[in-house]
Amino acid sequence: MLSCREETELMSQRLDRPLSFGERFGLRFHLLFCRGCRATQQHFAFLRTATRAWREHHDVDSIPR
Amino acid sequence: MTQHELSGAVSALRPRLLRFAHLQLRDTSAAEDVVQDTLLAATERAHQFAGAAAVSTWVFAILKNKIIDEFRRRSRQPQADVDVEQEQGLEDALEDQFDERGHWVSHPTPWADPQASLEQKRFWAVFEICISGLPEKTARVFGMRELLGMETEEICKELGLSTSNCWVLLHRARLGLRDCLSRRWFGEN
């Protein structure tokens, strides 16, 4: 089983490449038991949402300034 | 749209172009230079603007290419000692979040309703402060991935980095930003 540190690497890479079946399975299992990593997963997902919103702002001007 | 209207629409984008370039180039005069080049290129290529896309989309596409050119140029220069130290500083700070077995020293906690932050002007100021606080090389890779929306392979190729090196930098950027936003916005700790 991977450590939390290694799982955060996978959670990051998931945003950049498709994970293998084994990696996805291991990560899902780890997240069941680890609230720190569950929070990290939420944080990483939100970073993706926020950067996308920042980028789109320049085309649609939807972010309050 | 007449030539005259187009050039008016392009000039009106200047403040947004500057802000976009500044966050990524981290240098006012470099940002002004790429924006100037972009406005010039847009004017020269006005006949290429088909009117199918929004003017802003078209101009931002030109700006993005100029920013990538600048990143490519910078990546060929030797890294300054202070940058190497900052990269190491961030790496050490992130390592301290884990014990010797790679487990959390203190568990991160979920952010409450992060979606609501997107509507708040102050959040975006903090967001930009956190990105500006990342070491240069880490910020460059993260910016290309998330602010310019490039694929990881393309970024590695442009900057001459190995794929695993890109992943390490992206991981570091995300942990660093998470830490910064937790402390400065979401009020953890």
PDB file of C-alpha atoms in Angstrom:
ATOM      1  CA  MET A   1       0.000   0.000   0.000  1.00  0.00           C
ATOM      2  CA  LEU A   2       1.269   3.473  -0.888  1.00  0.00           C
ATOM      3  CA  SER A   3       1.877   6.193   1.689  1.00  0.00           C
ATOM      4  CA  CYS A   4      -0.178   9.398   1.851  1.00  0.00           C
ATOM      5  CA  ARG A   5       2.678  11.249   0.233  1.00  0.00           C
ATOM      6  CA  GLU A   6       2.708   8.859  -2.709  1.00  0.00           C
ATOM      7  CA  GLU A   7      -1.081   8.954  -3.001  1.00  0.00           C
ATOM      8  CA  THR A   8      -0.957  12.759  -3.299  1.00  0.00           C
ATOM      9  CA  GLU A   9       1.412  12.270  -6.248  1.00  0.00           C
ATOM     10  CA  LEU A  10      -1.169  10.055  -7.915  1.00  0.00           C
ATOM     11  CA  MET A  11      -3.973  12.510  -7.116  1.00  0.00           C
ATOM     12  CA  SER A  12      -1.931  15.213  -8.819  1.00  0.00           C
ATOM     13  CA  GLN A  13      -1.014  13.042 -11.807  1.00  0.00           C
ATOM     14  CA  ARG A  14      -4.643  12.098 -12.225  1.00  0.00           C
ATOM     15  CA  LEU A  15      -5.166  15.679 -13.393  1.00  0.00           C
ATOM     16  CA  ASP A  16      -2.454  15.232 -16.038  1.00  0.00           C
ATOM     17  CA  ARG A  17      -2.688  11.644 -17.276  1.00  0.00           C
ATOM     18  CA  PRO A  18      -5.092   8.702 -17.029  1.00  0.00           C
ATOM     19  CA  LEU A  19      -4.192   6.463 -14.073  1.00  0.00           C
ATOM     20  CA  SER A  20      -3.853   2.701 -14.560  1.00  0.00           C
ATOM     21  CA  PHE A  21      -6.515   0.385 -13.184  1.00  0.00           C
ATOM     22  CA  GLY A  22      -4.222  -0.638 -10.322  1.00  0.00           C
ATOM     23  CA  GLU A  23      -3.446   2.960  -9.438  1.00  0.00           C
ATOM     24  CA  ARG A  24      -7.115   3.930  -9.446  1.00  0.00           C
ATOM     25  CA  PHE A  25      -8.062   0.927  -7.362  1.00  0.00           C
ATOM     26  CA  GLY A  26      -5.293   1.544  -4.812  1.00  0.00           C
ATOM     27  CA  LEU A  27      -6.156   5.217  -4.554  1.00  0.00           C
ATOM     28  CA  ARG A  28      -9.863   4.579  -4.081  1.00  0.00           C
ATOM     29  CA  PHE A  29      -9.100   2.064  -1.341  1.00  0.00           C
ATOM     30  CA  HIS A  30      -6.710   4.461   0.387  1.00  0.00           C
ATOM     31  CA  LEU A  31      -9.272   7.288   0.282  1.00  0.00           C
ATOM     32  CA  LEU A  32     -11.824   5.115   2.092  1.00  0.00           C
ATOM     33  CA  PHE A  33      -9.630   5.129   5.158  1.00  0.00           C
ATOM     34  CA  CYS A  34      -7.751   8.419   4.967  1.00  0.00           C
ATOM     35  CA  ARG A  35      -9.533  11.699   5.662  1.00  0.00           C
ATOM     36  CA  GLY A  36      -6.358  13.764   5.102  1.00  0.00           C
ATOM     37  CA  CYS A  37      -6.082  12.446   1.557  1.00  0.00           C
ATOM     38  CA  ARG A  38      -9.832  12.885   0.981  1.00  0.00           C
ATOM     39  CA  ALA A  39      -9.430  16.566   1.884  1.00  0.00           C
ATOM     40  CA  THR A  40      -6.404  16.818  -0.414  1.00  0.00           C
ATOM     41  CA  GLN A  41      -8.417  15.304  -3.232  1.00  0.00           C
ATOM     42  CA  GLN A  42     -11.064  18.003  -2.749  1.00  0.00           C
ATOM     43  CA  HIS A  43      -8.385  20.711  -2.683  1.00  0.00           C
ATOM     44  CA  PHE A  44      -6.767  19.515  -5.908  1.00  0.00           C
ATOM     45  CA  ALA A  45     -10.132  19.282  -7.667  1.00  0.00           C
ATOM     46  CA  PHE A  46     -10.960  22.812  -6.583  1.00  0.00           C
ATOM     47  CA  LEU A  47      -7.611  24.113  -7.860  1.00  0.00           C
ATOM     48  CA  ARG A  48      -8.560  22.748 -11.277  1.00  0.00           C
ATOM     49  CA  THR A  49     -11.986  24.438 -11.075  1.00  0.00           C
ATOM     50  CA  ALA A  50     -10.492  27.747  -9.957  1.00  0.00           C
ATOM     51  CA  THR A  51      -7.767  27.871 -12.621  1.00  0.00           C
ATOM     52  CA  ARG A  52     -10.321  27.034 -15.288  1.00  0.00           C
ATOM     53  CA  ALA A  53     -12.582  29.839 -14.044  1.00  0.00           C
ATOM     54  CA  TRP A  54      -9.609  32.221 -14.041  1.00  0.00           C
ATOM     55  CA  ARG A  55      -8.758  31.259 -17.614  1.00  0.00           C
ATOM     56  CA  GLU A  56     -12.332  31.546 -18.865  1.00  0.00           C
ATOM     57  CA  HIS A  57     -12.715  34.921 -17.258  1.00  0.00           C
ATOM     58  CA  HIS A  58     -10.508  36.330 -19.971  1.00  0.00           C
ATOM     59  CA  ASP A  59     -12.924  35.253 -22.642  1.00  0.00           C
ATOM     60  CA  VAL A  60     -16.263  35.759 -20.966  1.00  0.00           C
ATOM     61  CA  ASP A  61     -15.421  38.213 -18.190  1.00  0.00           C
ATOM     62  CA  SER A  62     -17.460  36.368 -15.582  1.00  0.00           C
ATOM     63  CA  ILE A  63     -15.190  36.762 -12.565  1.00  0.00           C
ATOM     64  CA  PRO A  64     -15.907  39.721 -10.309  1.00  0.00           C
ATOM     65  CA  ARG A  65     -12.915  42.018 -10.077  1.00  0.00           C
TER      66      ARG A  65
ATOM     67  CA  MET B   1     -16.858  44.517 -38.184  1.00  0.00           C
ATOM     68  CA  THR B   2     -14.790  47.231 -39.821  1.00  0.00           C
ATOM     69  CA  GLN B   3     -11.029  47.461 -39.456  1.00  0.00           C
ATOM     70  CA  HIS B   4     -11.541  50.457 -37.222  1.00  0.00           C
ATOM     71  CA  GLU B   5     -14.006  48.688 -34.906  1.00  0.00           C
ATOM     72  CA  LEU B   6     -11.707  45.683 -34.690  1.00  0.00           C
ATOM     73  CA  SER B   7      -8.722  47.731 -33.628  1.00  0.00           C
ATOM     74  CA  GLY B   8     -10.879  49.477 -31.020  1.00  0.00           C
ATOM     75  CA  ALA B   9     -12.030  46.115 -29.624  1.00  0.00           C
ATOM     76  CA  VAL B  10      -8.437  44.858 -29.532  1.00  0.00           C
ATOM     77  CA  SER B  11      -7.131  47.914 -27.664  1.00  0.00           C
ATOM     78  CA  ALA B  12      -9.944  47.653 -25.143  1.00  0.00           C
ATOM     79  CA  LEU B  13      -8.599  44.231 -24.130  1.00  0.00           C
ATOM     80  CA  ARG B  14      -5.267  45.654 -23.044  1.00  0.00           C
ATOM     81  CA  PRO B  15      -5.865  45.685 -19.233  1.00  0.00           C
ATOM     82  CA  ARG B  16      -7.085  42.081 -19.260  1.00  0.00           C
ATOM     83  CA  LEU B  17      -4.178  40.976 -21.443  1.00  0.00           C
ATOM     84  CA  LEU B  18      -1.751  42.650 -19.058  1.00  0.00           C
ATOM     85  CA  ARG B  19      -3.234  41.013 -16.013  1.00  0.00           C
ATOM     86  CA  PHE B  20      -3.179  37.623 -17.719  1.00  0.00           C
ATOM     87  CA  ALA B  21       0.447  38.010 -18.796  1.00  0.00           C
ATOM     88  CA  HIS B  22       1.606  39.509 -15.517  1.00  0.00           C
ATOM     89  CA  LEU B  23       0.506  36.600 -13.345  1.00  0.00           C
ATOM     90  CA  GLN B  24       2.499  34.246 -15.540  1.00  0.00           C
ATOM     91  CA  LEU B  25       5.589  36.277 -16.394  1.00  0.00           C
ATOM     92  CA  ARG B  26       5.830  37.829 -12.893  1.00  0.00           C
ATOM     93  CA  ASP B  27       7.480  40.912 -14.288  1.00  0.00           C
ATOM     94  CA  THR B  28       5.745  44.138 -15.296  1.00  0.00           C
ATOM     95  CA  SER B  29       8.012  45.106 -18.165  1.00  0.00           C
ATOM     96  CA  ALA B  30       8.043  41.573 -19.644  1.00  0.00           C
ATOM     97  CA  ALA B  31       4.228  41.539 -19.436  1.00  0.00           C
ATOM     98  CA  GLU B  32       4.023  44.934 -21.155  1.00  0.00           C
ATOM     99  CA  ASP B  33       6.358  43.717 -23.888  1.00  0.00           C
ATOM    100  CA  VAL B  34       4.355  40.595 -24.742  1.00  0.00           C
ATOM    101  CA  VAL B  35       1.093  42.529 -24.651  1.00  0.00           C
ATOM    102  CA  GLN B  36       2.556  45.173 -26.936  1.00  0.00           C
ATOM    103  CA  ASP B  37       3.735  42.465 -29.357  1.00  0.00           C
ATOM    104  CA  THR B  38       0.317  40.857 -29.179  1.00  0.00           C
ATOM    105  CA  LEU B  39      -1.546  44.073 -29.988  1.00  0.00           C
ATOM    106  CA  LEU B  40       0.815  44.728 -32.861  1.00  0.00           C
ATOM    107  CA  ALA B  41       0.438  41.194 -34.228  1.00  0.00           C
ATOM    108  CA  ALA B  42      -3.351  41.427 -33.924  1.00  0.00           C
ATOM    109  CA  THR B  43      -3.381  44.681 -35.884  1.00  0.00           C
ATOM    110  CA  GLU B  44      -1.086  43.320 -38.582  1.00  0.00           C
ATOM    111  CA  ARG B  45      -3.087  40.137 -38.908  1.00  0.00           C
ATOM    112  CA  ALA B  46      -6.487  41.827 -38.753  1.00  0.00           C
ATOM    113  CA  HIS B  47      -7.342  40.394 -42.177  1.00  0.00           C
ATOM    114  CA  GLN B  48      -6.962  36.899 -40.670  1.00  0.00           C
ATOM    115  CA  PHE B  49      -9.637  37.569 -38.099  1.00  0.00           C
ATOM    116  CA  ALA B  50     -12.578  35.730 -39.596  1.00  0.00           C
ATOM    117  CA  GLY B  51     -15.152  36.985 -37.152  1.00  0.00           C
ATOM    118  CA  ALA B  52     -16.127  33.421 -36.268  1.00  0.00           C
ATOM    119  CA  ALA B  53     -14.500  33.555 -32.834  1.00  0.00           C
ATOM    120  CA  ALA B  54     -14.897  36.356 -30.328  1.00  0.00           C
ATOM    121  CA  VAL B  55     -12.232  39.037 -30.707  1.00  0.00           C
ATOM    122  CA  SER B  56     -11.007  38.281 -27.169  1.00  0.00           C
ATOM    123  CA  THR B  57     -10.569  34.566 -27.924  1.00  0.00           C
ATOM    124  CA  TRP B  58      -8.577  35.408 -31.020  1.00  0.00           C
ATOM    125  CA  VAL B  59      -6.340  37.951 -29.269  1.00  0.00           C
ATOM    126  CA  PHE B  60      -5.793  35.719 -26.227  1.00  0.00           C
ATOM    127  CA  ALA B  61      -4.683  32.902 -28.524  1.00  0.00           C
ATOM    128  CA  ILE B  62      -2.001  35.233 -29.918  1.00  0.00           C
ATOM    129  CA  LEU B  63      -0.982  36.286 -26.390  1.00  0.00           C
ATOM    130  CA  LYS B  64      -0.719  32.682 -25.201  1.00  0.00           C
ATOM    131  CA  ASN B  65       1.709  31.900 -27.994  1.00  0.00           C
ATOM    132  CA  LYS B  66       3.799  34.941 -27.111  1.00  0.00           C
ATOM    133  CA  ILE B  67       3.895  33.850 -23.449  1.00  0.00           C
ATOM    134  CA  ILE B  68       4.981  30.341 -24.462  1.00  0.00           C
ATOM    135  CA  ASP B  69       7.761  31.873 -26.604  1.00  0.00           C
ATOM    136  CA  GLU B  70       8.924  33.848 -23.577  1.00  0.00           C
ATOM    137  CA  PHE B  71       8.833  30.747 -21.342  1.00  0.00           C
ATOM    138  CA  ARG B  72      10.819  28.825 -23.944  1.00  0.00           C
ATOM    139  CA  ARG B  73      13.398  31.596 -24.037  1.00  0.00           C
ATOM    140  CA  ARG B  74      13.646  31.707 -20.222  1.00  0.00           C
ATOM    141  CA  SER B  75      13.924  27.937 -19.898  1.00  0.00           C
ATOM    142  CA  ARG B  76      17.101  28.032 -21.972  1.00  0.00           C
ATOM    143  CA  GLN B  77      18.758  30.408 -19.523  1.00  0.00           C
ATOM    144  CA  PRO B  78      20.612  28.969 -16.517  1.00  0.00           C
ATOM    145  CA  GLN B  79      18.483  28.929 -13.382  1.00  0.00           C
ATOM    146  CA  ALA B  80      19.482  31.627 -10.866  1.00  0.00           C
ATOM    147  CA  ASP B  81      20.800  30.433  -7.483  1.00  0.00           C
ATOM    148  CA  VAL B  82      17.961  32.182  -5.692  1.00  0.00           C
ATOM    149  CA  ASP B  83      15.436  30.181  -7.781  1.00  0.00           C
ATOM    150  CA  VAL B  84      17.174  26.904  -6.977  1.00  0.00           C
ATOM    151  CA  GLU B  85      17.056  27.824  -3.277  1.00  0.00           C
ATOM    152  CA  GLN B  86      13.358  28.704  -3.467  1.00  0.00           C
ATOM    153  CA  GLU B  87      12.536  25.423  -5.195  1.00  0.00           C
ATOM    154  CA  GLN B  88      14.423  23.555  -2.475  1.00  0.00           C
ATOM    155  CA  GLY B  89      12.675  25.640   0.199  1.00  0.00           C
ATOM    156  CA  LEU B  90       9.244  24.676  -1.097  1.00  0.00           C
ATOM    157  CA  GLU B  91      10.259  21.035  -1.452  1.00  0.00           C
ATOM    158  CA  ASP B  92      11.485  20.997   2.182  1.00  0.00           C
ATOM    159  CA  ALA B  93       8.345  22.737   3.456  1.00  0.00           C
ATOM    160  CA  LEU B  94       6.159  20.159   1.710  1.00  0.00           C
ATOM    161  CA  GLU B  95       8.259  17.244   2.980  1.00  0.00           C
ATOM    162  CA  ASP B  96       7.651  18.530   6.500  1.00  0.00           C
ATOM    163  CA  GLN B  97       3.920  17.848   6.052  1.00  0.00           C
ATOM    164  CA  PHE B  98       4.703  14.119   6.058  1.00  0.00           C
ATOM    165  CA  ASP B  99       6.447  11.913   8.608  1.00  0.00           C
ATOM    166  CA  GLU B 100       9.262   9.502   7.719  1.00  0.00           C
ATOM    167  CA  ARG B 101       6.735   6.881   6.643  1.00  0.00           C
ATOM    168  CA  GLY B 102       5.022   9.336   4.290  1.00  0.00           C
ATOM    169  CA  HIS B 103       1.926   9.812   6.463  1.00  0.00           C
ATOM    170  CA  TRP B 104       0.391  13.181   7.282  1.00  0.00           C
ATOM    171  CA  VAL B 105       1.893  14.923  10.286  1.00  0.00           C
ATOM    172  CA  SER B 106      -1.402  16.773  10.663  1.00  0.00           C
ATOM    173  CA  HIS B 107      -4.365  15.841   8.508  1.00  0.00           C
ATOM    174  CA  PRO B 108      -5.565  18.433   5.994  1.00  0.00           C
ATOM    175  CA  THR B 109      -9.234  19.268   6.499  1.00  0.00           C
ATOM    176  CA  PRO B 110     -11.887  19.837   3.814  1.00  0.00           C
ATOM    177  CA  TRP B 111     -12.567  23.367   2.593  1.00  0.00           C
ATOM    178  CA  ALA B 112     -16.074  24.616   3.337  1.00  0.00           C
ATOM    179  CA  ASP B 113     -18.030  25.540   0.200  1.00  0.00           C
ATOM    180  CA  PRO B 114     -15.028  26.445  -1.979  1.00  0.00           C
ATOM    181  CA  GLN B 115     -17.332  27.027  -4.970  1.00  0.00           C
ATOM    182  CA  ALA B 116     -18.732  30.158  -3.295  1.00  0.00           C
ATOM    183  CA  SER B 117     -15.209  31.654  -3.263  1.00  0.00           C
ATOM    184  CA  LEU B 118     -15.246  31.916  -7.047  1.00  0.00           C
ATOM    185  CA  GLU B 119     -17.776  34.740  -6.754  1.00  0.00           C
ATOM    186  CA  GLN B 120     -15.658  36.755  -4.367  1.00  0.00           C
ATOM    187  CA  LYS B 121     -13.311  39.404  -5.576  1.00  0.00           C
ATOM    188  CA  ARG B 122     -10.995  39.017  -2.581  1.00  0.00           C
ATOM    189  CA  PHE B 123     -10.557  35.311  -3.276  1.00  0.00           C
ATOM    190  CA  TRP B 124      -9.042  36.079  -6.675  1.00  0.00           C
ATOM    191  CA  ALA B 125      -6.574  38.486  -5.115  1.00  0.00           C
ATOM    192  CA  VAL B 126      -5.447  35.742  -2.678  1.00  0.00           C
ATOM    193  CA  PHE B 127      -5.364  33.196  -5.506  1.00  0.00           C
ATOM    194  CA  GLU B 128      -2.986  35.407  -7.493  1.00  0.00           C
ATOM    195  CA  ILE B 129      -0.826  36.074  -4.415  1.00  0.00           C
ATOM    196  CA  CYS B 130      -0.496  32.314  -3.849  1.00  0.00           C
ATOM    197  CA  ILE B 131       0.486  31.651  -7.471  1.00  0.00           C
ATOM    198  CA  SER B 132       2.994  34.516  -7.366  1.00  0.00           C
ATOM    199  CA  GLY B 133       4.488  32.984  -4.223  1.00  0.00           C
ATOM    200  CA  LEU B 134       5.509  29.768  -5.990  1.00  0.00           C
ATOM    201  CA  PRO B 135       9.132  29.424  -7.110  1.00  0.00           C
ATOM    202  CA  GLU B 136       9.657  30.483 -10.735  1.00  0.00           C
ATOM    203  CA  LYS B 137      10.099  27.112 -12.439  1.00  0.00           C
ATOM    204  CA  THR B 138       7.270  25.465 -10.504  1.00  0.00           C
ATOM    205  CA  ALA B 139       4.990  28.396 -11.306  1.00  0.00           C
ATOM    206  CA  ARG B 140       5.940  28.264 -14.990  1.00  0.00           C
ATOM    207  CA  VAL B 141       4.999  24.601 -15.392  1.00  0.00           C
ATOM    208  CA  PHE B 142       1.807  25.045 -13.364  1.00  0.00           C
ATOM    209  CA  GLY B 143       0.879  28.158 -15.359  1.00  0.00           C
ATOM    210  CA  MET B 144       1.385  26.411 -18.685  1.00  0.00           C
ATOM    211  CA  ARG B 145      -0.718  23.479 -17.531  1.00  0.00           C
ATOM    212  CA  GLU B 146      -3.546  25.284 -15.751  1.00  0.00           C
ATOM    213  CA  LEU B 147      -3.561  28.913 -16.897  1.00  0.00           C
ATOM    214  CA  LEU B 148      -2.649  28.312 -20.537  1.00  0.00           C
ATOM    215  CA  GLY B 149      -4.393  24.931 -20.618  1.00  0.00           C
ATOM    216  CA  MET B 150      -1.556  23.020 -22.314  1.00  0.00           C
ATOM    217  CA  GLU B 151      -1.086  19.245 -22.232  1.00  0.00           C
ATOM    218  CA  THR B 152       1.714  17.953 -20.006  1.00  0.00           C
ATOM    219  CA  GLU B 153       3.626  16.378 -22.912  1.00  0.00           C
ATOM    220  CA  GLU B 154       3.617  19.653 -24.803  1.00  0.00           C
ATOM    221  CA  ILE B 155       4.941  21.507 -21.735  1.00  0.00           C
ATOM    222  CA  CYS B 156       7.794  19.032 -21.202  1.00  0.00           C
ATOM    223  CA  LYS B 157       8.730  19.323 -24.848  1.00  0.00           C
ATOM    224  CA  GLU B 158       8.690  23.138 -24.833  1.00  0.00           C
ATOM    225  CA  LEU B 159      10.775  23.367 -21.658  1.00  0.00           C
ATOM    226  CA  GLY B 160      13.043  20.406 -22.307  1.00  0.00           C
ATOM    227  CA  LEU B 161      11.976  18.578 -19.133  1.00  0.00           C
ATOM    228  CA  SER B 162      11.342  14.870 -18.619  1.00  0.00           C
ATOM    229  CA  THR B 163       7.732  13.845 -18.071  1.00  0.00           C
ATOM    230  CA  SER B 164       8.446  12.720 -14.526  1.00  0.00           C
ATOM    231  CA  ASN B 165      10.122  16.039 -13.792  1.00  0.00           C
ATOM    232  CA  CYS B 166       6.978  17.846 -15.004  1.00  0.00           C
ATOM    233  CA  TRP B 167       4.823  15.691 -12.730  1.00  0.00           C
ATOM    234  CA  VAL B 168       7.058  16.400  -9.752  1.00  0.00           C
ATOM    235  CA  LEU B 169       6.796  20.163 -10.384  1.00  0.00           C
ATOM    236  CA  LEU B 170       3.010  20.033 -10.862  1.00  0.00           C
ATOM    237  CA  HIS B 171       2.600  18.002  -7.667  1.00  0.00           C
ATOM    238  CA  ARG B 172       4.763  20.489  -5.789  1.00  0.00           C
ATOM    239  CA  ALA B 173       2.793  23.443  -7.205  1.00  0.00           C
ATOM    240  CA  ARG B 174      -0.541  21.915  -6.206  1.00  0.00           C
ATOM    241  CA  LEU B 175       0.574  21.047  -2.665  1.00  0.00           C
ATOM    242  CA  GLY B 176       2.069  24.519  -2.327  1.00  0.00           C
ATOM    243  CA  LEU B 177      -1.066  26.283  -3.565  1.00  0.00           C
ATOM    244  CA  ARG B 178      -3.266  24.084  -1.420  1.00  0.00           C
ATOM    245  CA  ASP B 179      -1.189  25.032   1.598  1.00  0.00           C
ATOM    246  CA  CYS B 180      -1.262  28.751   0.739  1.00  0.00           C
ATOM    247  CA  LEU B 181      -5.022  28.852   0.119  1.00  0.00           C
ATOM    248  CA  SER B 182      -5.667  26.880   3.318  1.00  0.00           C
ATOM    249  CA  ARG B 183      -3.734  29.383   5.361  1.00  0.00           C
ATOM    250  CA  ARG B 184      -4.664  32.595   3.606  1.00  0.00           C
ATOM    251  CA  TRP B 185      -8.224  31.986   2.514  1.00  0.00           C
ATOM    252  CA  PHE B 186      -9.927  28.926   3.929  1.00  0.00           C
ATOM    253  CA  GLY B 187      -8.633  29.589   7.439  1.00  0.00           C
ATOM    254  CA  GLU B 188      -7.286  26.144   8.280  1.00  0.00           C
ATOM    255  CA  ASN B 189      -4.873  26.162  11.262  1.00  0.00           C
TER     256      ASN B 189
END
